Coordinates of C-alpha atoms in Angstrom, one line a residue:
X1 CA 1.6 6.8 5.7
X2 CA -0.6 3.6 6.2
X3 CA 1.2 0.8 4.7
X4 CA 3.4 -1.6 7.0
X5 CA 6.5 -0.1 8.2
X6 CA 9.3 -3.6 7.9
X7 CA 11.1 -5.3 10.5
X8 CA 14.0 -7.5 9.9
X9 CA 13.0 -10.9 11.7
X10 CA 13.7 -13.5 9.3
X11 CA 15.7 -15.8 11.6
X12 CA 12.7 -15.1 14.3
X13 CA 9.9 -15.7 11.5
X14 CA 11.6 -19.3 10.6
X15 CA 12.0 -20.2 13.8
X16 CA 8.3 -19.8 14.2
X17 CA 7.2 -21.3 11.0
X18 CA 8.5 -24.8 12.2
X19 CA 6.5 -24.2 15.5
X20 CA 3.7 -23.8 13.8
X21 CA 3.9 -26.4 11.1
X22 CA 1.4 -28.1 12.4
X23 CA -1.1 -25.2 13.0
X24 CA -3.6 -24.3 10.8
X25 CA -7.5 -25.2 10.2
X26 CA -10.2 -24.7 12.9
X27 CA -8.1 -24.4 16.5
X28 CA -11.1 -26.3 18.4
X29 CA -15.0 -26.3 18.6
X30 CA -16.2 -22.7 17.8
X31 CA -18.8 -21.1 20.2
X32 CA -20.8 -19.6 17.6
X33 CA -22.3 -15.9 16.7
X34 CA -24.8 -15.9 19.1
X35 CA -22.8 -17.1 21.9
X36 CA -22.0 -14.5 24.2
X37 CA -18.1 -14.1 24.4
X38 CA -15.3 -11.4 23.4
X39 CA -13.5 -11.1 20.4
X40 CA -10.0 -10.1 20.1
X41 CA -8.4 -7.5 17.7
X42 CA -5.2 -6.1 16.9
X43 CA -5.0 -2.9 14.2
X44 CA -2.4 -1.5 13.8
X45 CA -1.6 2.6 13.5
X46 CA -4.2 5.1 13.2
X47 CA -6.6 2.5 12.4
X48 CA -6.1 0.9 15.8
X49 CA -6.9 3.8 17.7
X50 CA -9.8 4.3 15.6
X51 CA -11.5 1.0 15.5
X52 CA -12.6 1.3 19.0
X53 CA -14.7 3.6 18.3
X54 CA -16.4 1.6 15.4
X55 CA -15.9 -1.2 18.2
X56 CA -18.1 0.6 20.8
X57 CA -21.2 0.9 18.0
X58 CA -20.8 -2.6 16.8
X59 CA -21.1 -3.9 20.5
X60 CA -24.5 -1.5 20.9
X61 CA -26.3 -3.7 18.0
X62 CA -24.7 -7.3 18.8
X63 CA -24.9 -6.9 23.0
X64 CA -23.8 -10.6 22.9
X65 CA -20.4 -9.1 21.6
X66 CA -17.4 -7.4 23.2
X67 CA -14.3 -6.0 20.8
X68 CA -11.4 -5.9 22.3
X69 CA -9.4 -3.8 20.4
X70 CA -5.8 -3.9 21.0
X71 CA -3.6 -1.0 19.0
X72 CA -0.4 -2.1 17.9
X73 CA 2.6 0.7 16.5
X74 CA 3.5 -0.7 12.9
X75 CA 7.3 -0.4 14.2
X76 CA 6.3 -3.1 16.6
X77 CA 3.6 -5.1 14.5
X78 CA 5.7 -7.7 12.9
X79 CA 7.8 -8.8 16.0
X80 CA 4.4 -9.0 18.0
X81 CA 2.7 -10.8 15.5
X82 CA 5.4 -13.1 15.2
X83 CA 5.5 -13.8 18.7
X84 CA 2.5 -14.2 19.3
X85 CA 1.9 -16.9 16.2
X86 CA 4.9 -18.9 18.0
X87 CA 2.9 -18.8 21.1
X88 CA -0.5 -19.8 20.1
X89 CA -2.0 -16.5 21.1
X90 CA -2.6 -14.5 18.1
X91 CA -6.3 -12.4 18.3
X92 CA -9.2 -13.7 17.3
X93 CA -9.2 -11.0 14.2
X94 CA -6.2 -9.0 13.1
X95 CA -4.9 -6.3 10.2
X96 CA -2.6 -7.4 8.3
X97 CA -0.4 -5.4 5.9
X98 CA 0.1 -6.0 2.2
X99 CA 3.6 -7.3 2.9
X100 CA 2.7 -9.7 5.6
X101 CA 0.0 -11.8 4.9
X102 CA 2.1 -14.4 2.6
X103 CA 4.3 -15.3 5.7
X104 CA 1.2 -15.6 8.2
X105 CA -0.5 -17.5 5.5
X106 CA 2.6 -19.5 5.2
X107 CA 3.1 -20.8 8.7
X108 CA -0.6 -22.1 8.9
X109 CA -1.2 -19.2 11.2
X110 CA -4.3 -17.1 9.2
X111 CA -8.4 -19.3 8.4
X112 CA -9.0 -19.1 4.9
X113 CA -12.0 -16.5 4.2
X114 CA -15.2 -17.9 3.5
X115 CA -15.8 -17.0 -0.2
X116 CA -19.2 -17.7 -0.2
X117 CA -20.0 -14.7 2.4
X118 CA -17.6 -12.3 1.1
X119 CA -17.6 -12.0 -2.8
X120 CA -14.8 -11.1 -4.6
X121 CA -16.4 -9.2 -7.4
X122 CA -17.1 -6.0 -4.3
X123 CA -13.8 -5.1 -3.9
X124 CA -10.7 -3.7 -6.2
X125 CA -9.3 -6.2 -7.9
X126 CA -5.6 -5.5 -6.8
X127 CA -7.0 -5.6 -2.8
X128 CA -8.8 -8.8 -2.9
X129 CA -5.2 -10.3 -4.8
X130 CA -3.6 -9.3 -1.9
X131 CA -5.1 -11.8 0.5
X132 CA -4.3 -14.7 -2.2
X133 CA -1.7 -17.0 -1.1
X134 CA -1.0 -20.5 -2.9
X135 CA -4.3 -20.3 -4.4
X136 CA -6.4 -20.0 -1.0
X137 CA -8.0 -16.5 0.2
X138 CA -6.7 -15.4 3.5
X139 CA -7.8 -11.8 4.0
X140 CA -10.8 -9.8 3.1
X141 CA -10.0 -6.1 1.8
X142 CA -10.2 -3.5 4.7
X143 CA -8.5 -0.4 2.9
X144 CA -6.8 0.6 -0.4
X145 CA -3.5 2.2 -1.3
X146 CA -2.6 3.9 -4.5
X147 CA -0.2 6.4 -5.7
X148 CA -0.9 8.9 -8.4
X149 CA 1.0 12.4 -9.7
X150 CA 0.8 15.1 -7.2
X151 CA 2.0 18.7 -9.8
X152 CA 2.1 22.2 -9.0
X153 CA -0.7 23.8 -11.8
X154 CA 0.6 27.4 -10.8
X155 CA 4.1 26.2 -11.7
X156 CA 3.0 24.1 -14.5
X157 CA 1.3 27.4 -16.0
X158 CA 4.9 29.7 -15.6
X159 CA 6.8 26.1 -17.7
X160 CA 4.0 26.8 -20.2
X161 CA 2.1 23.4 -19.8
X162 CA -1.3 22.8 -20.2
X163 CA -2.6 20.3 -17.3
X164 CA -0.9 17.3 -16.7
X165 CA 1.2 14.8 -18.0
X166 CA -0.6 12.2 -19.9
X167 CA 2.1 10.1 -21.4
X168 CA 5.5 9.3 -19.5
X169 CA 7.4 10.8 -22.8
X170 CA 5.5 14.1 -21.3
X171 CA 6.7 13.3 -17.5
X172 CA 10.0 13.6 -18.3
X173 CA 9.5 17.0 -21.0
X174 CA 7.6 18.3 -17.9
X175 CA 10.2 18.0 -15.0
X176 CA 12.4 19.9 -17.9
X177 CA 10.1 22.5 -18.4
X178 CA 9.6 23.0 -14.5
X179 CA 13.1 23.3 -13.9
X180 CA 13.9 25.5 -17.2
X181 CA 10.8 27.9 -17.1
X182 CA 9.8 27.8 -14.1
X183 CA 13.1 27.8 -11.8
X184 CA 12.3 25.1 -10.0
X185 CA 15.3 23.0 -8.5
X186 CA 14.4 20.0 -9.3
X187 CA 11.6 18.7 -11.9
X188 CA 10.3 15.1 -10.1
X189 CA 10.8 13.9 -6.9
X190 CA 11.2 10.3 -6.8
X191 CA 13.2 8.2 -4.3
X192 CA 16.6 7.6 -5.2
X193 CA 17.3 4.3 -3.1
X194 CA 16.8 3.1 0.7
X195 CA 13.9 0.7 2.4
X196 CA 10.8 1.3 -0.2
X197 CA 12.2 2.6 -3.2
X198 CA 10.4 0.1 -4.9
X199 CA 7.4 1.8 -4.4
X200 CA 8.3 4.8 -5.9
X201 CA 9.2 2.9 -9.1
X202 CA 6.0 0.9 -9.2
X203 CA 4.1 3.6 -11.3
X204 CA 7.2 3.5 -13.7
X205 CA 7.5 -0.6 -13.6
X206 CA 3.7 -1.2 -13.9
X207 CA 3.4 1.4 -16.4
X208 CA 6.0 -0.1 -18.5
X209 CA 4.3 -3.7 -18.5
X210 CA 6.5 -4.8 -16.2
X211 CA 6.7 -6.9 -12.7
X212 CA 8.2 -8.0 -9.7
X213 CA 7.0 -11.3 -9.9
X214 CA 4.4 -12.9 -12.2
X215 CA 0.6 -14.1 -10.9
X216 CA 2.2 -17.9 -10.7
X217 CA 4.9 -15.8 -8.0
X218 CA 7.5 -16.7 -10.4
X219 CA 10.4 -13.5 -11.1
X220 CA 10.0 -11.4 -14.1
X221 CA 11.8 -8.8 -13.0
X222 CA 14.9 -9.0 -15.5
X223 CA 11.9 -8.7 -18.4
X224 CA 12.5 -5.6 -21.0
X225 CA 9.5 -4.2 -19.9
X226 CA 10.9 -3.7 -16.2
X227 CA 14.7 -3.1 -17.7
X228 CA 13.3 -0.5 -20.0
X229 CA 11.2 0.8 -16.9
X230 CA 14.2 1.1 -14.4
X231 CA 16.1 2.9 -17.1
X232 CA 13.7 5.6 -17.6
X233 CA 13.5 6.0 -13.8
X234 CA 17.3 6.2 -13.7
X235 CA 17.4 9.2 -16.1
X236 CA 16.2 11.8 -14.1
X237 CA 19.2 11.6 -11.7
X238 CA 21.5 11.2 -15.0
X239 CA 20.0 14.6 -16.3
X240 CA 19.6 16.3 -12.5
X241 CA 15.8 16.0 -12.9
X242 CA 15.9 14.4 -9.6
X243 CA 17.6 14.2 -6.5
X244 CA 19.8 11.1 -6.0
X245 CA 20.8 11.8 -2.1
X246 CA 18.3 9.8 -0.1
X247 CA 17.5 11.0 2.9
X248 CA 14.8 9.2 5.7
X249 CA 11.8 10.3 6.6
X250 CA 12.0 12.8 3.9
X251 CA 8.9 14.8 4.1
X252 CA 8.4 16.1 0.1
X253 CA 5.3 18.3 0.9
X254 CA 7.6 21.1 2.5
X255 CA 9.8 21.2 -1.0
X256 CA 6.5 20.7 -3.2
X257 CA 4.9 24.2 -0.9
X258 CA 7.7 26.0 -1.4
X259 CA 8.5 25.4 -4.8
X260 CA 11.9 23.9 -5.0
X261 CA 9.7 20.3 -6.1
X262 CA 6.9 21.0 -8.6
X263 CA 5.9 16.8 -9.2
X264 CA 5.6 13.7 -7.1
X265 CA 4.1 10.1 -6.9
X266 CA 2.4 9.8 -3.2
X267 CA -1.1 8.4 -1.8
X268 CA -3.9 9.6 -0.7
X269 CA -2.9 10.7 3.1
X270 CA -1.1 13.2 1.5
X271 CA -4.1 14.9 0.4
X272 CA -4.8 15.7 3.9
X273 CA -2.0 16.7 4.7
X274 CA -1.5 19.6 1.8
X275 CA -4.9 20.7 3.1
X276 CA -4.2 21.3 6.8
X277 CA -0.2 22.2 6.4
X278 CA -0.3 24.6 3.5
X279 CA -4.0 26.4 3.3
X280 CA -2.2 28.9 0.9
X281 CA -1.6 26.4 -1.8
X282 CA -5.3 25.7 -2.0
X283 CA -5.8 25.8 -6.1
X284 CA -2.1 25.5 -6.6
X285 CA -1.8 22.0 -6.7
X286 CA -4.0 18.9 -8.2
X287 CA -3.5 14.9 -9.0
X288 CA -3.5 13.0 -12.0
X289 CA -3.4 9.3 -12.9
X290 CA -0.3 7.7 -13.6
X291 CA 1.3 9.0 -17.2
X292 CA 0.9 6.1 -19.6
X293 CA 3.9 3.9 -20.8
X294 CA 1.8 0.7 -22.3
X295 CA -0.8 1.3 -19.8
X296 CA -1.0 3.6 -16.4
X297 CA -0.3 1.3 -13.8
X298 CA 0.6 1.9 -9.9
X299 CA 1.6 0.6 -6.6
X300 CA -1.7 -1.3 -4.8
X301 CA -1.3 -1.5 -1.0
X302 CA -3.2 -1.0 2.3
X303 CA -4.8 -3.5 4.6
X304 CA -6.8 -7.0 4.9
X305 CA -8.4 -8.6 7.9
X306 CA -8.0 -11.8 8.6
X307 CA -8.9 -14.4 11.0
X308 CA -7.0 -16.8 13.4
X309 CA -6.6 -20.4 12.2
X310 CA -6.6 -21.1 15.9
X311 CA -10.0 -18.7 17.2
X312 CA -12.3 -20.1 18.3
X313 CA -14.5 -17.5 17.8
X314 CA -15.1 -17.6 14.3
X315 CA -18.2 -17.0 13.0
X316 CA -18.8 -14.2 15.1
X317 CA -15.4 -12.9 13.8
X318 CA -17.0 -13.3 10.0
X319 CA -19.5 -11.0 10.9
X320 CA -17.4 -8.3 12.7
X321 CA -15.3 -8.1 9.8
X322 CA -18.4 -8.4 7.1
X323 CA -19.3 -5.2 9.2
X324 CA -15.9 -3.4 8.4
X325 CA -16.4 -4.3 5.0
X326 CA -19.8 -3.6 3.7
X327 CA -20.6 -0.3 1.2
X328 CA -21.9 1.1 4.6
X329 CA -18.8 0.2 7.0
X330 CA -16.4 1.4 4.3
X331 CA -17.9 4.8 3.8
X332 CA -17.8 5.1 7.8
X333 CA -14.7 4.1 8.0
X334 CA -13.4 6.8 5.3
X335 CA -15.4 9.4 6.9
X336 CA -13.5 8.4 10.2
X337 CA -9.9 7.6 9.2
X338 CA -9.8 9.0 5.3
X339 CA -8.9 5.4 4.3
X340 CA -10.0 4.5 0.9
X341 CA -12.4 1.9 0.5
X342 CA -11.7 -1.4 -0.5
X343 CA -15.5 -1.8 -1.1
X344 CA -16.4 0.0 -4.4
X345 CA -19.9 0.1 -3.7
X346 CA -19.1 2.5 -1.3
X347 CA -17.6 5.5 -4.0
X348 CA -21.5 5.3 -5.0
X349 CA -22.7 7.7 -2.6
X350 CA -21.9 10.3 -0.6
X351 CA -18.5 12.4 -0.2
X352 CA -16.7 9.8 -2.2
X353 CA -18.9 10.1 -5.1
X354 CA -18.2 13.5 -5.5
X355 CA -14.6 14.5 -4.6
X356 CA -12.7 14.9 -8.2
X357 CA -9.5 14.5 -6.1
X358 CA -10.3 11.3 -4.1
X359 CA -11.9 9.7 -7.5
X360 CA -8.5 10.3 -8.9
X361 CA -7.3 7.6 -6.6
X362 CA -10.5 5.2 -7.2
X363 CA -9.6 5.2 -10.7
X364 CA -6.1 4.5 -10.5
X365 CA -6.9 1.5 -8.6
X366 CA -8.8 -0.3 -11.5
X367 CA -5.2 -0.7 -12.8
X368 CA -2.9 -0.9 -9.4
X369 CA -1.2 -4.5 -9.2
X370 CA 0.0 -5.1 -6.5
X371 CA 2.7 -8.1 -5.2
X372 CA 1.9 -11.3 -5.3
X373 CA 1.8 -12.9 -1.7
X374 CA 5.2 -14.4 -0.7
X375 CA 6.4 -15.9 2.9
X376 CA 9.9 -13.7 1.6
X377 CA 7.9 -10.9 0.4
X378 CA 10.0 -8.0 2.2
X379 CA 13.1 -9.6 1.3
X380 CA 12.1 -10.3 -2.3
X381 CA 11.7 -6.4 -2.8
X382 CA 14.8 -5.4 -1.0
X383 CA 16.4 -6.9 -3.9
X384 CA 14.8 -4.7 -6.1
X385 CA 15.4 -1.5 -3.9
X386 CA 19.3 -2.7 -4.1
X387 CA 19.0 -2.4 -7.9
X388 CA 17.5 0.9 -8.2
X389 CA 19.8 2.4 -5.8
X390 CA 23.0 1.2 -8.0
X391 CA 21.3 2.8 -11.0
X392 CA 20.5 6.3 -9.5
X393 CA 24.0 6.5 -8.1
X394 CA 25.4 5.5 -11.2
X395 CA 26.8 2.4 -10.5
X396 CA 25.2 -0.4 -12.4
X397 CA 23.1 -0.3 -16.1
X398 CA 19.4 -1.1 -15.5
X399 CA 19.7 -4.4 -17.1
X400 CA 22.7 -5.7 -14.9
X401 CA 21.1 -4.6 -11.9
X402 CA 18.0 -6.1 -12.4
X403 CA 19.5 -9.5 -13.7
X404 CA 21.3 -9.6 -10.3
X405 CA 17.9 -8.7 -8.3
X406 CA 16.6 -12.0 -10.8
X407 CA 19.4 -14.3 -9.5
X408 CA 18.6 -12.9 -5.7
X409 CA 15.2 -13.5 -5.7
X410 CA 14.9 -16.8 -7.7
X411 CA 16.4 -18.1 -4.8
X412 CA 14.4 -16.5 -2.4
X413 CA 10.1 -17.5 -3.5
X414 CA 9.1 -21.2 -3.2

């Protein structure tokens, strides 16, 4: 999955924030594009070990320019990122995840983006608000992250449904109908608590009109919209719609082949996986956008690329990145790593413009929201991953858990 896997270094991140209170604008004279000289990069995942290649073409048409890529394992990201802000030697140009660039941004670590060469209006929404921080832009939009409703259509046809949910009234009738008509054991999948539950609510939450935190970064999330959300959510383990044992590293595409799931909320890397796993379930299966509550909202995530406040290599580290950008970059990138564009010029043309399943995902990112930067972002939606594990196990209402996730994180955003 390509989001940013978490590692608990709080004491370690404000240890380096004080070192590096004093860091931020240009870290010295830069050399200039033209110049010739090599420019750092750290990506993390399956994008690192692909942007080499896109490294090696870039260097054939700027032969002033070597990219040195530098993979790094999400486990590892945050603690080498950290590390190496404290020391003064981050990379010239680096990914970062949607839960880390409010604490790079908030140690004076990350160079704004110049706004007058990369335009906001070219990219989703939700993906340029993710490199927002304190009213400055930090990252520019690499790739996109959605979820959307993964259903079984040969299983929906045996519960006597006709396509997909369109309302989340009709979500819930449908995980009935799976489970009544169809024999199914359980109707939805959604995670029941654990590191990331939140984003299995988001489609619920958004959908509902509700939020974590406001675009001021202030906490809504004791708001009737996201109390009302939480409690719909916590239903389907009440009625046994949905499994309320978590268990890690759960792989749902093995229960959603053979049946025993017929529904789930996942992103697009899950596509590909269906495809190459299970060849027999070709024309069993399709997406759908979010069922609507008030609207049909969804979890926005993936990647931005940012710059060192201290490079010295700037400008020819704008250009690398406008490269990786660009309609053209971000339909070779998809073509390379099945990352969804950031770029919507680039679902004009091509593969993108055509595939009915990938434009499932395109549209359900007009609507993603996704968090508002924070320094405490991780921690912030632990709080809310506490509260929707004491409702699936029975142990809290909605309301009270979310009023103490409230308290938790009014005391944890600046």
């Amino acid at each position: 999955m390509h989001r940013a896997a978490r590692t608990p270094l709080f004491a370690l991140v404000a240890a380096s924030a004080l070192t590096l209170t004093a860091c931020g604008g240009s870290g010295g004279s830069d050399v200039g594009a033209g110049a010739k000289q090599t420019l750092t990069v750290w990506a993390m995942g399956t994008e690192g070990e692909k942007l080499a290649e896109v490294a090696d073409t870039y260097e054939k048409a700027h032969p002033n320019i070597t990219v040195k890529v530098t993979p790094i394992g999400w486990d590892v990201a945050h603690q080498k990122l950290v590390a190496a802000a404290a020391a003064g030697k981050l990379p010239d140009v680096m990914q970062m995840g949607s839960s880390y660039l409010g604490e790079f941004a908030d140690m004076g670590a990350l160079e704004p983006v110049d706004t007058k060469a990369f335009d906001k209006n070219d990219f989703f929404p939700a993906a340029w608000a993710q490199g927002d921080y304190d009213g400055t832009t930090y990252g520019v939009p690499w790739y996109v992250d959605t979820r959307v409703l993964f259903y079984r259509t040969d299983l929906a046809d045996k519960a006597g449904l006709t396509g997909a949910p369109a309302t989340m009234a009709e979500l819930q009738k449908a995980a009935e109908a799976y489970q009544d008509k169809a024999g199914t054991k359980w109707g939805l999948s959604i995670q029941p608590s654990g590191l990331d539950a939140v984003q299995s609510f988001s489609p619920f939450l958004y959908s509902a009109g509700g939020a974590i935190l406001d675009s001021d970064g202030k906490p809504v999330v004791d708001s009737a919209e996201a109390v009302k959300a939480l409690e719909n959510y916590g239903s389907y383990f009440d009625k046994g719609l949905s499994d309320k044992t978590f268990r890690p590293g759960y792989d749902v595409t093995k229960d959603f082949n053979t049946g025993t799931v017929p529904m789930f909320f996942s992103g697009p890397w899950v596509v590909g996986l269906l495809n190459d796993n299970y060849p027999d379930l070709k024309g069993k299966w399709a997406v759908a956008n979010v069922p609507t509550d008030k609207t049909s909202g969804s979890f926005s995530g993936g990647s931005s690329l940012t710059i060192s406040a201290d490079s010295t290599h700037k400008a020819a580290a704008k250009e690398f990145i406008a490269y990786l950008t660009d309609a053209k970059g971000q339909a070779d990138w998809y073509g390379r790593t099945r990352d969804l564009p950031a770029n919507t010029a680039a679902w004009k043309t091509g593969e993108l413009a055509t595939d009915a399943t990938m434009n499932v995902f395109r549209k359900q990112m007009e609507t993603a929201q996704a968090l508002p930067a924070q320094p405490k972002g991780t921690e912030i939606t632990s709080k809310v991953d506490d509260a929707i594990g004491a409702v699936s196990q029975g142990k809290s209402s909605a309301k009270a858990a979310l009023d103490k996730a409230q308290s938790e994180i009014e005391n944890l955003v600046g």
